[in-house]
Amino acid sequence: MSIDAFMQAAGQSPDGACGMLNYGDPVVIYDTKAAKWVILDFAFDPYIPAPSYFCIAVSDTSDALGTWRSFQMLASSTKLADYPKLSSTPSGLIISANMFKNGTSYSGVNVWVLNRNALFSNTPTLQSILYVLGNAYFSLMPVN
Protein backbone atom coordinates (compact mmCIF):
# COMPACT_ATOMS: atom_id res chain seq x y z
CA MET A 1 0.00 0.00 0.00
CA SER A 2 1.34 3.45 -0.86
CA ILE A 3 1.58 6.13 1.82
CA ASP A 4 -1.08 8.11 -0.10
CA ALA A 5 -3.45 5.12 0.06
CA PHE A 6 -2.63 4.59 3.73
CA MET A 7 -3.40 8.25 4.57
CA GLN A 8 -6.66 8.04 2.61
CA ALA A 9 -7.64 4.91 4.56
CA ALA A 10 -6.85 6.85 7.76
CA GLY A 11 -9.26 9.63 6.77
CA GLN A 12 -7.48 12.00 4.37
CA SER A 13 -9.26 13.22 1.26
CA PRO A 14 -7.98 11.67 -1.99
CA ASP A 15 -7.81 15.24 -3.36
CA GLY A 16 -5.93 16.73 -0.38
CA ALA A 17 -2.19 17.11 0.02
CA CYS A 18 -1.93 14.20 2.47
CA GLY A 19 -4.14 12.03 0.30
CA MET A 20 -2.16 12.40 -2.91
CA LEU A 21 1.12 14.35 -2.53
CA ASN A 22 3.24 12.35 -0.07
CA TYR A 23 6.81 12.50 -1.39
CA GLY A 24 8.81 11.99 1.76
CA ASP A 25 10.46 9.31 3.77
CA PRO A 26 7.89 8.25 6.37
CA VAL A 27 9.00 8.12 9.98
CA VAL A 28 7.34 5.59 12.30
CA ILE A 29 7.61 5.61 16.10
CA TYR A 30 5.85 3.85 18.94
CA ASP A 31 4.73 6.16 21.73
CA THR A 32 5.03 4.06 24.88
CA LYS A 33 3.12 6.50 27.10
CA ALA A 34 0.08 6.50 24.79
CA ALA A 35 0.65 2.89 23.61
CA LYS A 36 0.05 3.98 20.02
CA TRP A 37 1.95 4.10 16.75
CA VAL A 38 2.61 7.41 14.99
CA ILE A 39 3.56 7.89 11.34
CA LEU A 40 4.89 11.18 9.95
CA ASP A 41 5.39 12.05 6.30
CA PHE A 42 5.49 15.30 4.38
CA ALA A 43 3.47 16.35 1.37
CA PHE A 44 3.93 19.01 -1.27
CA ASP A 45 3.32 19.66 -4.94
CA PRO A 46 6.64 18.81 -6.66
CA TYR A 47 6.09 21.61 -9.18
CA ILE A 48 5.27 24.22 -6.51
CA PRO A 49 7.13 23.22 -3.30
CA ALA A 50 5.19 25.61 -1.07
CA PRO A 51 2.93 25.24 0.75
CA SER A 52 4.18 22.07 2.42
CA TYR A 53 2.36 19.86 4.90
CA PHE A 54 2.98 17.23 7.53
CA CYS A 55 0.82 14.13 7.29
CA ILE A 56 0.44 12.46 10.67
CA ALA A 57 -1.35 9.19 11.34
CA VAL A 58 -2.04 7.74 14.81
CA SER A 59 -3.09 4.17 15.50
CA ASP A 60 -6.14 3.56 17.66
CA THR A 61 -4.60 0.37 19.08
CA SER A 62 -1.21 -0.59 20.45
CA ASP A 63 -0.67 -3.33 17.87
CA ALA A 64 -1.19 -1.05 14.82
CA LEU A 65 -3.69 -3.52 13.34
CA GLY A 66 -6.79 -1.52 14.20
CA THR A 67 -8.04 1.71 12.74
CA TRP A 68 -5.95 4.85 12.27
CA ARG A 69 -6.73 8.56 12.40
CA SER A 70 -4.82 11.09 10.35
CA PHE A 71 -4.13 14.80 10.39
CA GLN A 72 -2.94 17.24 7.76
CA MET A 73 -0.85 20.00 9.31
CA LEU A 74 0.43 23.03 7.42
CA ALA A 75 4.22 23.07 7.85
CA SER A 76 4.74 26.29 5.89
CA SER A 77 2.78 28.37 3.43
CA THR A 78 5.96 29.76 1.85
CA LYS A 79 8.68 27.08 2.25
CA LEU A 80 9.30 23.39 1.73
CA ALA A 81 9.67 21.51 5.02
CA ASP A 82 12.09 18.73 4.11
CA TYR A 83 13.69 15.79 5.94
CA PRO A 84 11.15 15.75 8.81
CA LYS A 85 12.03 13.80 11.94
CA LEU A 86 9.76 12.79 14.82
CA SER A 87 10.21 11.97 18.50
CA SER A 88 8.04 11.38 21.51
CA THR A 89 8.68 13.02 24.87
CA PRO A 90 6.55 13.17 28.04
CA SER A 91 5.60 16.77 27.23
CA GLY A 92 4.71 16.32 23.56
CA LEU A 93 5.66 14.98 20.18
CA ILE A 94 8.47 16.85 18.46
CA ILE A 95 8.89 17.36 14.71
CA SER A 96 11.97 18.93 13.16
CA ALA A 97 12.46 19.82 9.49
CA ASN A 98 14.88 21.65 7.23
CA MET A 99 13.20 24.64 5.58
CA PHE A 100 13.85 25.64 1.97
CA LYS A 101 12.74 28.82 0.19
CA ASN A 102 11.45 28.01 -3.30
CA GLY A 103 12.22 24.38 -2.52
CA THR A 104 15.97 24.89 -3.09
CA SER A 105 17.47 27.65 -0.91
CA TYR A 106 18.17 26.50 2.67
CA SER A 107 16.70 28.88 5.25
CA GLY A 108 17.09 27.03 8.55
CA VAL A 109 15.47 24.49 10.84
CA ASN A 110 12.01 24.63 12.36
CA VAL A 111 10.82 22.60 15.33
CA TRP A 112 7.18 21.94 16.22
CA VAL A 113 5.95 20.63 19.56
CA LEU A 114 2.59 18.87 19.23
CA ASN A 115 0.12 18.68 22.09
CA ARG A 116 -0.08 15.02 23.20
CA ASN A 117 -3.70 15.23 24.35
CA ALA A 118 -4.91 16.67 21.06
CA LEU A 119 -2.95 14.12 19.04
CA PHE A 120 -4.02 11.01 20.96
CA SER A 121 -7.65 11.97 21.63
CA ASN A 122 -10.43 12.42 19.11
CA THR A 123 -9.71 16.14 18.79
CA PRO A 124 -10.24 17.05 15.11
CA THR A 125 -7.31 19.49 14.98
CA LEU A 126 -3.75 19.42 16.20
CA GLN A 127 -2.30 21.97 18.57
CA SER A 128 1.35 22.89 18.14
CA ILE A 129 4.01 25.43 19.01
CA LEU A 130 6.54 26.42 16.34
CA TYR A 131 10.18 27.31 17.04
CA VAL A 132 12.16 28.88 14.18
CA LEU A 133 15.83 28.14 14.88
CA GLY A 134 17.48 29.82 11.90
CA ASN A 135 20.19 28.53 9.61
CA ALA A 136 22.94 27.88 12.19
CA TYR A 137 21.61 24.29 12.36
CA PHE A 138 20.91 21.60 9.80
CA SER A 139 18.98 18.34 10.07
CA LEU A 140 18.23 18.33 13.80
CA MET A 141 17.21 14.95 15.13
CA PRO A 142 14.84 15.15 18.11
CA VAL A 143 15.49 12.35 20.58
CA ASN A 144 13.07 9.97 22.25
PDB file of C-alpha atoms in Angstrom:
ATOM      1  CA  MET A   1       0.000   0.000   0.000  1.00  0.00           C
ATOM      2  CA  SER A   2       1.344   3.446  -0.856  1.00  0.00           C
ATOM      3  CA  ILE A   3       1.584   6.131   1.821  1.00  0.00           C
ATOM      4  CA  ASP A   4      -1.082   8.109  -0.099  1.00  0.00           C
ATOM      5  CA  ALA A   5      -3.450   5.117   0.058  1.00  0.00           C
ATOM      6  CA  PHE A   6      -2.630   4.591   3.735  1.00  0.00           C
ATOM      7  CA  MET A   7      -3.396   8.249   4.574  1.00  0.00           C
ATOM      8  CA  GLN A   8      -6.656   8.037   2.613  1.00  0.00           C
ATOM      9  CA  ALA A   9      -7.640   4.905   4.557  1.00  0.00           C
ATOM     10  CA  ALA A  10      -6.854   6.852   7.763  1.00  0.00           C
ATOM     11  CA  GLY A  11      -9.259   9.627   6.771  1.00  0.00           C
ATOM     12  CA  GLN A  12      -7.480  11.996   4.375  1.00  0.00           C
ATOM     13  CA  SER A  13      -9.258  13.224   1.259  1.00  0.00           C
ATOM     14  CA  PRO A  14      -7.981  11.673  -1.989  1.00  0.00           C
ATOM     15  CA  ASP A  15      -7.807  15.238  -3.362  1.00  0.00           C
ATOM     16  CA  GLY A  16      -5.932  16.729  -0.384  1.00  0.00           C
ATOM     17  CA  ALA A  17      -2.188  17.108   0.024  1.00  0.00           C
ATOM     18  CA  CYS A  18      -1.929  14.195   2.474  1.00  0.00           C
ATOM     19  CA  GLY A  19      -4.141  12.030   0.298  1.00  0.00           C
ATOM     20  CA  MET A  20      -2.157  12.402  -2.910  1.00  0.00           C
ATOM     21  CA  LEU A  21       1.115  14.349  -2.529  1.00  0.00           C
ATOM     22  CA  ASN A  22       3.240  12.350  -0.071  1.00  0.00           C
ATOM     23  CA  TYR A  23       6.810  12.500  -1.390  1.00  0.00           C
ATOM     24  CA  GLY A  24       8.807  11.987   1.764  1.00  0.00           C
ATOM     25  CA  ASP A  25      10.464   9.310   3.766  1.00  0.00           C
ATOM     26  CA  PRO A  26       7.892   8.255   6.366  1.00  0.00           C
ATOM     27  CA  VAL A  27       9.005   8.122   9.982  1.00  0.00           C
ATOM     28  CA  VAL A  28       7.340   5.590  12.296  1.00  0.00           C
ATOM     29  CA  ILE A  29       7.606   5.607  16.096  1.00  0.00           C
ATOM     30  CA  TYR A  30       5.847   3.851  18.936  1.00  0.00           C
ATOM     31  CA  ASP A  31       4.728   6.163  21.734  1.00  0.00           C
ATOM     32  CA  THR A  32       5.031   4.058  24.884  1.00  0.00           C
ATOM     33  CA  LYS A  33       3.122   6.498  27.101  1.00  0.00           C
ATOM     34  CA  ALA A  34       0.080   6.498  24.795  1.00  0.00           C
ATOM     35  CA  ALA A  35       0.648   2.891  23.612  1.00  0.00           C
ATOM     36  CA  LYS A  36       0.053   3.980  20.019  1.00  0.00           C
ATOM     37  CA  TRP A  37       1.954   4.100  16.750  1.00  0.00           C
ATOM     38  CA  VAL A  38       2.605   7.414  14.994  1.00  0.00           C
ATOM     39  CA  ILE A  39       3.561   7.888  11.343  1.00  0.00           C
ATOM     40  CA  LEU A  40       4.889  11.177   9.955  1.00  0.00           C
ATOM     41  CA  ASP A  41       5.387  12.048   6.301  1.00  0.00           C
ATOM     42  CA  PHE A  42       5.486  15.303   4.384  1.00  0.00           C
ATOM     43  CA  ALA A  43       3.471  16.347   1.369  1.00  0.00           C
ATOM     44  CA  PHE A  44       3.928  19.012  -1.273  1.00  0.00           C
ATOM     45  CA  ASP A  45       3.322  19.665  -4.938  1.00  0.00           C
ATOM     46  CA  PRO A  46       6.642  18.815  -6.657  1.00  0.00           C
ATOM     47  CA  TYR A  47       6.090  21.605  -9.182  1.00  0.00           C
ATOM     48  CA  ILE A  48       5.274  24.219  -6.510  1.00  0.00           C
ATOM     49  CA  PRO A  49       7.126  23.223  -3.296  1.00  0.00           C
ATOM     50  CA  ALA A  50       5.188  25.607  -1.067  1.00  0.00           C
ATOM     51  CA  PRO A  51       2.931  25.236   0.749  1.00  0.00           C
ATOM     52  CA  SER A  52       4.176  22.066   2.416  1.00  0.00           C
ATOM     53  CA  TYR A  53       2.357  19.855   4.897  1.00  0.00           C
ATOM     54  CA  PHE A  54       2.979  17.225   7.535  1.00  0.00           C
ATOM     55  CA  CYS A  55       0.823  14.128   7.291  1.00  0.00           C
ATOM     56  CA  ILE A  56       0.444  12.460  10.670  1.00  0.00           C
ATOM     57  CA  ALA A  57      -1.345   9.192  11.342  1.00  0.00           C
ATOM     58  CA  VAL A  58      -2.039   7.745  14.809  1.00  0.00           C
ATOM     59  CA  SER A  59      -3.091   4.170  15.502  1.00  0.00           C
ATOM     60  CA  ASP A  60      -6.143   3.563  17.662  1.00  0.00           C
ATOM     61  CA  THR A  61      -4.595   0.373  19.077  1.00  0.00           C
ATOM     62  CA  SER A  62      -1.209  -0.586  20.452  1.00  0.00           C
ATOM     63  CA  ASP A  63      -0.666  -3.326  17.871  1.00  0.00           C
ATOM     64  CA  ALA A  64      -1.190  -1.051  14.815  1.00  0.00           C
ATOM     65  CA  LEU A  65      -3.692  -3.519  13.335  1.00  0.00           C
ATOM     66  CA  GLY A  66      -6.795  -1.524  14.204  1.00  0.00           C
ATOM     67  CA  THR A  67      -8.035   1.713  12.737  1.00  0.00           C
ATOM     68  CA  TRP A  68      -5.952   4.845  12.271  1.00  0.00           C
ATOM     69  CA  ARG A  69      -6.731   8.562  12.399  1.00  0.00           C
ATOM     70  CA  SER A  70      -4.817  11.089  10.345  1.00  0.00           C
ATOM     71  CA  PHE A  71      -4.127  14.797  10.388  1.00  0.00           C
ATOM     72  CA  GLN A  72      -2.944  17.236   7.757  1.00  0.00           C
ATOM     73  CA  MET A  73      -0.847  20.000   9.308  1.00  0.00           C
ATOM     74  CA  LEU A  74       0.432  23.029   7.420  1.00  0.00           C
ATOM     75  CA  ALA A  75       4.218  23.071   7.850  1.00  0.00           C
ATOM     76  CA  SER A  76       4.737  26.291   5.886  1.00  0.00           C
ATOM     77  CA  SER A  77       2.777  28.366   3.426  1.00  0.00           C
ATOM     78  CA  THR A  78       5.964  29.756   1.849  1.00  0.00           C
ATOM     79  CA  LYS A  79       8.678  27.083   2.253  1.00  0.00           C
ATOM     80  CA  LEU A  80       9.298  23.394   1.734  1.00  0.00           C
ATOM     81  CA  ALA A  81       9.666  21.506   5.024  1.00  0.00           C
ATOM     82  CA  ASP A  82      12.094  18.730   4.110  1.00  0.00           C
ATOM     83  CA  TYR A  83      13.690  15.791   5.938  1.00  0.00           C
ATOM     84  CA  PRO A  84      11.152  15.746   8.806  1.00  0.00           C
ATOM     85  CA  LYS A  85      12.032  13.802  11.940  1.00  0.00           C
ATOM     86  CA  LEU A  86       9.763  12.789  14.820  1.00  0.00           C
ATOM     87  CA  SER A  87      10.208  11.975  18.500  1.00  0.00           C
ATOM     88  CA  SER A  88       8.036  11.379  21.515  1.00  0.00           C
ATOM     89  CA  THR A  89       8.680  13.024  24.868  1.00  0.00           C
ATOM     90  CA  PRO A  90       6.554  13.171  28.040  1.00  0.00           C
ATOM     91  CA  SER A  91       5.598  16.768  27.229  1.00  0.00           C
ATOM     92  CA  GLY A  92       4.710  16.319  23.559  1.00  0.00           C
ATOM     93  CA  LEU A  93       5.664  14.978  20.176  1.00  0.00           C
ATOM     94  CA  ILE A  94       8.469  16.853  18.461  1.00  0.00           C
ATOM     95  CA  ILE A  95       8.885  17.361  14.705  1.00  0.00           C
ATOM     96  CA  SER A  96      11.971  18.928  13.162  1.00  0.00           C
ATOM     97  CA  ALA A  97      12.462  19.824   9.493  1.00  0.00           C
ATOM     98  CA  ASN A  98      14.877  21.654   7.228  1.00  0.00           C
ATOM     99  CA  MET A  99      13.204  24.635   5.578  1.00  0.00           C
ATOM    100  CA  PHE A 100      13.852  25.644   1.966  1.00  0.00           C
ATOM    101  CA  LYS A 101      12.740  28.823   0.186  1.00  0.00           C
ATOM    102  CA  ASN A 102      11.454  28.010  -3.299  1.00  0.00           C
ATOM    103  CA  GLY A 103      12.224  24.380  -2.523  1.00  0.00           C
ATOM    104  CA  THR A 104      15.968  24.886  -3.091  1.00  0.00           C
ATOM    105  CA  SER A 105      17.471  27.646  -0.908  1.00  0.00           C
ATOM    106  CA  TYR A 106      18.168  26.505   2.665  1.00  0.00           C
ATOM    107  CA  SER A 107      16.696  28.878   5.246  1.00  0.00           C
ATOM    108  CA  GLY A 108      17.090  27.025   8.548  1.00  0.00           C
ATOM    109  CA  VAL A 109      15.472  24.494  10.838  1.00  0.00           C
ATOM    110  CA  ASN A 110      12.007  24.633  12.356  1.00  0.00           C
ATOM    111  CA  VAL A 111      10.822  22.603  15.333  1.00  0.00           C
ATOM    112  CA  TRP A 112       7.179  21.943  16.224  1.00  0.00           C
ATOM    113  CA  VAL A 113       5.948  20.625  19.564  1.00  0.00           C
ATOM    114  CA  LEU A 114       2.590  18.867  19.235  1.00  0.00           C
ATOM    115  CA  ASN A 115       0.117  18.681  22.093  1.00  0.00           C
ATOM    116  CA  ARG A 116      -0.081  15.025  23.197  1.00  0.00           C
ATOM    117  CA  ASN A 117      -3.699  15.226  24.346  1.00  0.00           C
ATOM    118  CA  ALA A 118      -4.908  16.675  21.058  1.00  0.00           C
ATOM    119  CA  LEU A 119      -2.955  14.119  19.043  1.00  0.00           C
ATOM    120  CA  PHE A 120      -4.022  11.014  20.960  1.00  0.00           C
ATOM    121  CA  SER A 121      -7.649  11.974  21.625  1.00  0.00           C
ATOM    122  CA  ASN A 122     -10.431  12.420  19.110  1.00  0.00           C
ATOM    123  CA  THR A 123      -9.709  16.143  18.789  1.00  0.00           C
ATOM    124  CA  PRO A 124     -10.245  17.053  15.113  1.00  0.00           C
ATOM    125  CA  THR A 125      -7.313  19.494  14.976  1.00  0.00           C
ATOM    126  CA  LEU A 126      -3.746  19.415  16.196  1.00  0.00           C
ATOM    127  CA  GLN A 127      -2.300  21.967  18.567  1.00  0.00           C
ATOM    128  CA  SER A 128       1.348  22.886  18.143  1.00  0.00           C
ATOM    129  CA  ILE A 129       4.011  25.427  19.013  1.00  0.00           C
ATOM    130  CA  LEU A 130       6.542  26.421  16.340  1.00  0.00           C
ATOM    131  CA  TYR A 131      10.177  27.309  17.037  1.00  0.00           C
ATOM    132  CA  VAL A 132      12.163  28.879  14.180  1.00  0.00           C
ATOM    133  CA  LEU A 133      15.833  28.142  14.883  1.00  0.00           C
ATOM    134  CA  GLY A 134      17.477  29.817  11.904  1.00  0.00           C
ATOM    135  CA  ASN A 135      20.191  28.535   9.610  1.00  0.00           C
ATOM    136  CA  ALA A 136      22.939  27.880  12.186  1.00  0.00           C
ATOM    137  CA  TYR A 137      21.608  24.293  12.362  1.00  0.00           C
ATOM    138  CA  PHE A 138      20.911  21.604   9.798  1.00  0.00           C
ATOM    139  CA  SER A 139      18.976  18.344  10.071  1.00  0.00           C
ATOM    140  CA  LEU A 140      18.234  18.334  13.795  1.00  0.00           C
ATOM    141  CA  MET A 141      17.212  14.947  15.130  1.00  0.00           C
ATOM    142  CA  PRO A 142      14.836  15.150  18.110  1.00  0.00           C
ATOM    143  CA  VAL A 143      15.491  12.346  20.582  1.00  0.00           C
ATOM    144  CA  ASN A 144      13.069   9.974  22.245  1.00  0.00           C
TER     145      ASN A 144
END
